[in-house]
CSV table of C-alpha atoms in Angstrom, one decimal:
chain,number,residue,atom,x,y,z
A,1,UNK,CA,-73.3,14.7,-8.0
A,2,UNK,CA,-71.0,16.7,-10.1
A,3,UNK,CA,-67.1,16.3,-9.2
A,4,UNK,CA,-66.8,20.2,-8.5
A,5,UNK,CA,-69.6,19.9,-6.0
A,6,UNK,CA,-67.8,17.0,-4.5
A,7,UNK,CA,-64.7,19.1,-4.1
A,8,UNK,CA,-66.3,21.8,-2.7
A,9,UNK,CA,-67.6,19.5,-0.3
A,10,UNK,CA,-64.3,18.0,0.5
A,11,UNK,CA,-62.8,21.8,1.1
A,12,UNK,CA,-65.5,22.3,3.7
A,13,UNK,CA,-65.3,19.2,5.6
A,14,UNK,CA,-61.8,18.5,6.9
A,15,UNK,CA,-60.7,14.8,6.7
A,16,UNK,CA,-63.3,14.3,3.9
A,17,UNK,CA,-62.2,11.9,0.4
A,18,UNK,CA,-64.0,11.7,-2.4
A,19,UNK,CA,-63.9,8.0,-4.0
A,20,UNK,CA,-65.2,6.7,-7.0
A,21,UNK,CA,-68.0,4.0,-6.7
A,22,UNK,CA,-70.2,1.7,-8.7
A,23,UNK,CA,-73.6,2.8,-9.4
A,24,UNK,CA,-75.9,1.0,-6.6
A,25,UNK,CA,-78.5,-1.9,-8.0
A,26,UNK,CA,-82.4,-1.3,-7.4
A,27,UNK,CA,-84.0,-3.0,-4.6
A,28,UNK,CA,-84.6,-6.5,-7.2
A,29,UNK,CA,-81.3,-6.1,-8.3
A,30,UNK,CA,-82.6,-3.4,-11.4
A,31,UNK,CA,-80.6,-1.2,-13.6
A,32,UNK,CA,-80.2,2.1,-11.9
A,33,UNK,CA,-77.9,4.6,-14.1
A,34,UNK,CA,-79.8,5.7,-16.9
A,35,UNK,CA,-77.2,7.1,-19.8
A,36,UNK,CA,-77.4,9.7,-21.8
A,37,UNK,CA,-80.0,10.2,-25.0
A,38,UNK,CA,-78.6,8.3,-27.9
A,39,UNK,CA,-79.5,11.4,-29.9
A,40,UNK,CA,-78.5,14.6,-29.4
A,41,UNK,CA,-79.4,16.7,-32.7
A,42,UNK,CA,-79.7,16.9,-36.3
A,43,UNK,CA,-78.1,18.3,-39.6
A,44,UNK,CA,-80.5,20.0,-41.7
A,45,UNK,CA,-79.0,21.0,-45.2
A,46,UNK,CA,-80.8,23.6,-47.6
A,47,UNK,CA,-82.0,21.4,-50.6
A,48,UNK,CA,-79.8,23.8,-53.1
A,49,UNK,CA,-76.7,23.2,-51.0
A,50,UNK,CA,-73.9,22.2,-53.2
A,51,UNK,CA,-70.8,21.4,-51.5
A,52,UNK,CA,-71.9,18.9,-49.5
A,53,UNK,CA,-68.1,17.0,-49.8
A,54,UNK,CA,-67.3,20.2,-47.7
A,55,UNK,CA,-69.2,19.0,-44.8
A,56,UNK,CA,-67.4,15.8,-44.6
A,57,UNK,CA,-63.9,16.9,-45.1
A,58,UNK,CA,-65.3,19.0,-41.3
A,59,UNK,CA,-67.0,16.3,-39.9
A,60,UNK,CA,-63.7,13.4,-41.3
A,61,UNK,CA,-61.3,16.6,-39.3
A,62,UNK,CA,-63.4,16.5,-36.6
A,63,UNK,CA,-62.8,12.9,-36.0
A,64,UNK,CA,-59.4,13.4,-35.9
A,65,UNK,CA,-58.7,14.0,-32.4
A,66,UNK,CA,-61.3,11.5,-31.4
A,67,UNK,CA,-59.5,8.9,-32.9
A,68,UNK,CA,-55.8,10.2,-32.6
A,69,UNK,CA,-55.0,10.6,-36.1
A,70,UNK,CA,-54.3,13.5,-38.9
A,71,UNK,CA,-54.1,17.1,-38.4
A,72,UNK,CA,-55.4,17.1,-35.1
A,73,UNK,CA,-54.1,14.3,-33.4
A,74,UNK,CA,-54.1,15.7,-30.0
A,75,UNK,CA,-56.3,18.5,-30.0
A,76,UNK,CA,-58.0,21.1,-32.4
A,77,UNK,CA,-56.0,24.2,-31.3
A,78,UNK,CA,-52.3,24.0,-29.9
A,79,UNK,CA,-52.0,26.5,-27.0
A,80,UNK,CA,-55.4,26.2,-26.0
A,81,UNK,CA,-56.7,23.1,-25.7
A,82,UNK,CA,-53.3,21.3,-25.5
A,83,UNK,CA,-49.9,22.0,-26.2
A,84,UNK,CA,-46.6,20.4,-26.6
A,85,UNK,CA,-43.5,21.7,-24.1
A,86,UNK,CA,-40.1,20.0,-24.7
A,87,UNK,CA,-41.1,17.6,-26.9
A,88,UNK,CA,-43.9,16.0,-24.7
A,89,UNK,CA,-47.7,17.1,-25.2
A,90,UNK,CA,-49.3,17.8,-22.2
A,91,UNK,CA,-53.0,18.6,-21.7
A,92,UNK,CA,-52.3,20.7,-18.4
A,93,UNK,CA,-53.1,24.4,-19.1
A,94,UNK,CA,-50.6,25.3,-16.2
A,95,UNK,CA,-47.7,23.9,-18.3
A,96,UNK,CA,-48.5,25.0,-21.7
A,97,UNK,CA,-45.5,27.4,-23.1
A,98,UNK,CA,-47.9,30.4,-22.4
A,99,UNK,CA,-49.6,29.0,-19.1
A,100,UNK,CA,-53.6,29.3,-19.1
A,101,UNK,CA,-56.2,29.1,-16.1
A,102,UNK,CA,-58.1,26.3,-17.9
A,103,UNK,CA,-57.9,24.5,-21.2
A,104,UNK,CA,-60.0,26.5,-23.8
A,105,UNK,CA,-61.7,23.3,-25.8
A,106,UNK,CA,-63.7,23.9,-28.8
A,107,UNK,CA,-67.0,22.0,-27.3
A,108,UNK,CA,-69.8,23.8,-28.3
A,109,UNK,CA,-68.5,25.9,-30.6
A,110,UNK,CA,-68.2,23.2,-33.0
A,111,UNK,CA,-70.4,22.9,-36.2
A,112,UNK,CA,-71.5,19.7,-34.6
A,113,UNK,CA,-72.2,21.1,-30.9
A,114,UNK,CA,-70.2,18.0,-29.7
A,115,UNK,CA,-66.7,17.3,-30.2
A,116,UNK,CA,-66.8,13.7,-31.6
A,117,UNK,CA,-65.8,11.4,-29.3
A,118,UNK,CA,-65.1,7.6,-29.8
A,119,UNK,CA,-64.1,6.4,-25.8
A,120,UNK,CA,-67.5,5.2,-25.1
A,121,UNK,CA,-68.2,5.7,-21.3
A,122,UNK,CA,-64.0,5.7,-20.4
A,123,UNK,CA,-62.0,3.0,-22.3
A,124,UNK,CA,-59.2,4.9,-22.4
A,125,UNK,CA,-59.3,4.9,-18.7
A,126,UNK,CA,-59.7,1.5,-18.5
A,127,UNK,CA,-57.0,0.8,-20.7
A,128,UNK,CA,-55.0,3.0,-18.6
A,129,UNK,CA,-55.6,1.2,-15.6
A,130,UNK,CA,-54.7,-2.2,-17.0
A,131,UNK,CA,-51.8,-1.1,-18.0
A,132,UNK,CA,-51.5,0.6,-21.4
A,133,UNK,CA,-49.3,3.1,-22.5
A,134,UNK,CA,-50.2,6.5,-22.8
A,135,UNK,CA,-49.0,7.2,-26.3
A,136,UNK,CA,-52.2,8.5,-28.2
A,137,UNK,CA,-53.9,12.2,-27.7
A,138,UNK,CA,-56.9,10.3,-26.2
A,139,UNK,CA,-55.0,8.4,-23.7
A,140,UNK,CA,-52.5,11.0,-22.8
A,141,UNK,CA,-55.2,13.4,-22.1
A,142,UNK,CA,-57.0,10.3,-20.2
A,143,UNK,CA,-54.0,10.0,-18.0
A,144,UNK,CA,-53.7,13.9,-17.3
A,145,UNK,CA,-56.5,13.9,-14.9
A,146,UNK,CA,-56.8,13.6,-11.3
A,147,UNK,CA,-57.1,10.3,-10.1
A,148,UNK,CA,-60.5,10.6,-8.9
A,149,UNK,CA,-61.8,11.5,-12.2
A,150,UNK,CA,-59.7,8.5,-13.5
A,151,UNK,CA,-61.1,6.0,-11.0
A,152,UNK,CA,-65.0,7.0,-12.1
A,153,UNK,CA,-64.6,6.6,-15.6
A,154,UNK,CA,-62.8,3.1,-15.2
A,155,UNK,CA,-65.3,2.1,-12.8
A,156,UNK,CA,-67.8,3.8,-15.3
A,157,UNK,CA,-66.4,1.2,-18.6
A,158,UNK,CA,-66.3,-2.0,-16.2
A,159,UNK,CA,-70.2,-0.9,-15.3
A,160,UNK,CA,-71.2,-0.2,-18.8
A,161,UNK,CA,-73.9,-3.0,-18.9
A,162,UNK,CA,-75.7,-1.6,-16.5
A,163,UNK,CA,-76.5,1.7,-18.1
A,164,UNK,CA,-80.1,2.3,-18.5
A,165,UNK,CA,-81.2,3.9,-22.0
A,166,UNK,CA,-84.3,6.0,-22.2
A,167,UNK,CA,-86.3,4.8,-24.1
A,168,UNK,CA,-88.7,8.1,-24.7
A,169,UNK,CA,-86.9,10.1,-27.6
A,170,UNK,CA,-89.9,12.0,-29.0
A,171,UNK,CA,-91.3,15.5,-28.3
A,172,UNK,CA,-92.6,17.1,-24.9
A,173,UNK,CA,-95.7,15.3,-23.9
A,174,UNK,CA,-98.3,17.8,-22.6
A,175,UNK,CA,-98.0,17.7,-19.6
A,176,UNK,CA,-94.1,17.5,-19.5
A,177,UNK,CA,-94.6,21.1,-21.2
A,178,UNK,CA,-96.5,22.1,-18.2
A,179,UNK,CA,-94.9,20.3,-15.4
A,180,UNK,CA,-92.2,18.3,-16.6
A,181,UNK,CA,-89.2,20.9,-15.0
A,182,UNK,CA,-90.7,21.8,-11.8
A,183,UNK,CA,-90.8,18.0,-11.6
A,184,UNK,CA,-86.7,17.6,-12.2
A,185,UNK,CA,-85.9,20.6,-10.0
A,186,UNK,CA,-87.5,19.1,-7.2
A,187,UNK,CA,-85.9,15.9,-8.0
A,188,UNK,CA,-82.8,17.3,-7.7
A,189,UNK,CA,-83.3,19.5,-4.8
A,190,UNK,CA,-84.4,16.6,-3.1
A,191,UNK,CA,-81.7,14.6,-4.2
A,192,UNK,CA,-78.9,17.5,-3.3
A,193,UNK,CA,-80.4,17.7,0.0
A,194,UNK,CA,-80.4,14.2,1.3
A,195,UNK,CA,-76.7,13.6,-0.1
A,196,UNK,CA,-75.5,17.2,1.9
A,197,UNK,CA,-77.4,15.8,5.2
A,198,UNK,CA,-79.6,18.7,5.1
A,199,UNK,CA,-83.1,16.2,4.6
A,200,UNK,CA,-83.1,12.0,6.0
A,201,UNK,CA,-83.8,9.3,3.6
A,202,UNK,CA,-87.1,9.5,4.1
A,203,UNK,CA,-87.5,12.9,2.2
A,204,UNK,CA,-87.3,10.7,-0.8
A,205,UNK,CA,-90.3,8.5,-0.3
A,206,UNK,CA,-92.3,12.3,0.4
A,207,UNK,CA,-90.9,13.5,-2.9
A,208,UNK,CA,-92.0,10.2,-4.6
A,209,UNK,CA,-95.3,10.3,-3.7
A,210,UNK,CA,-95.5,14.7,-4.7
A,211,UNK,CA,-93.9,13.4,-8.1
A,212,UNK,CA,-96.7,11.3,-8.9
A,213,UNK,CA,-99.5,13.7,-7.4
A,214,UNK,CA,-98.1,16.6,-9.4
A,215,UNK,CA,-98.4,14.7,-12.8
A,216,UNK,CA,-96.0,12.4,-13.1
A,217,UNK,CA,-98.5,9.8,-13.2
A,218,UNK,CA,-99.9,11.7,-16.4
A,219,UNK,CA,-96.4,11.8,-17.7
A,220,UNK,CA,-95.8,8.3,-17.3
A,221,UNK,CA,-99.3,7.4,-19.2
A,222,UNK,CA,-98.4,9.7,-22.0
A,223,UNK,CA,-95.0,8.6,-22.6
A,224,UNK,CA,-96.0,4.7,-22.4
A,225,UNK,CA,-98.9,5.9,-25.3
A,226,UNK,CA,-95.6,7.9,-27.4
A,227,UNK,CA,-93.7,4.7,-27.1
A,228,UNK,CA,-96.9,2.4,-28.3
A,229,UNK,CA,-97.1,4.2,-31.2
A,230,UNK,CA,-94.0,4.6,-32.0
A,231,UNK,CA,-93.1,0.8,-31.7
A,232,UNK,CA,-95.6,0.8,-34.5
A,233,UNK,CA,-94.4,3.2,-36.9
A,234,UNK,CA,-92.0,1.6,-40.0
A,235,UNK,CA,-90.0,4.9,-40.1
A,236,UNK,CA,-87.6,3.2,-42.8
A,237,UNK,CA,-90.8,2.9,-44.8
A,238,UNK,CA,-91.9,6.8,-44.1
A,239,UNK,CA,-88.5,7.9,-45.0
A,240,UNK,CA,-88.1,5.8,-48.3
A,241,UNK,CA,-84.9,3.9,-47.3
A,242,UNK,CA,-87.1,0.4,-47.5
């Protein structure tokens, strides 16, 4: 669940705490926590483009913050998405010499939809935790957050093995296009309800066996045929880089 959703909950629950927790093994001791897609779009250049060298000097900037280095070293906009007040940067939008509700990060607005981001699933947490100094943009920013949020990505970088990848990274199957998002909204109504109390445990065997009759079971089929062919493709061949 979402940390804002967890707060919430804590407001409306007195004597409630929110803690950070591993993610729970599967009944045989499986991988549970499936990460995110290891692609997440593409560049597509006009063939008559010509100043290609401009792209990277963007993309090197870009990294700069990721890796604490160069022109943006802490951030990509001072007074927005960080700022520095006496001498000390600070990521807390409260502080900044013109104070701000929240910090205004570039995020999607970037060429590359994504701000880079080299922390994996929380080092800089971890680091934090085991004692490192705060004393690049990355960590400082790290170490400005609540301690909650702190706790899960440490707990997050010490779990990192675990992470399940997906291994489906092709197009829609046909009857994901059909089905495939009344299928995750009722996974995660089902899931929402049980965690609030509003449903028993049970609800989730009930919404395992509607997943499968309402195609799921065709989903699974046609992703296990993607991933069979696939398996069986040389795409270093197809792209001439073999």
């Amino acid at each position: 669940m979402a940390l804002r959703q967890c707060e919430g909950r804590r407001e409306n629950v007195e004597g409630a705490k929110i803690s950070a927790y591993p993610t729970i093994q599967g009944v045989n001791g499986d991988k549970t926590y499936q990460s995110a897609q290891l692609n997440d779009g593409v560049f597509m250049f006009n063939k008559d483009f010509q100043n290609m060298e401009a792209f990277f000097l963007y993309y090197d900037k870009m990294y700069d913050a990721a890796f604490s280095t160069g022109d943006f070293k802490y951030g990509y906009a001072q007074g927005y998405d960080y700022d520095i007040v006496n001498d000390e940067v600070t990521f807390d939008p409260t502080k900044f010499n013109t104070p701000l509700e929240a910090v205004q990060g570039v995020g999607k607005m970037a060429f590359t939809k994504n701000t880079p981001s080299v922390d994996g699933p929380g080092q800089s947490y971890y680091d934090l935790a085991n004692g490192v100094k705060a004393d690049t943009g990355v960590l400082i920013q790290s170490a400005s957050k609540d301690q909650t949020t702190q706790d899960g990505y440490r707990i997050s970088y010490e779990n990192r093995d675990v992470l399940l990848p997906n291994e489906f990274n092709g197009p829609p199957t046909p009857t994901m296009q059909n089905v495939w998002e009344q299928l995750t909204t009722m996974e995660q109504e089902t899931f929402t309800k049980i965690i609030y109390g509003n449903e028993p445990l049970e609800a989730f065997d009930t919404f395992v066996k509607q997943w499968h009759e309402k195609g799921g079971d065709t989903v699974i089929e046609e992703v296990n045929e993607w991933y069979n062919q696939a398996s069986e493709t040389d795409v270093m061949t197809l792209m001439n880089l073999k």
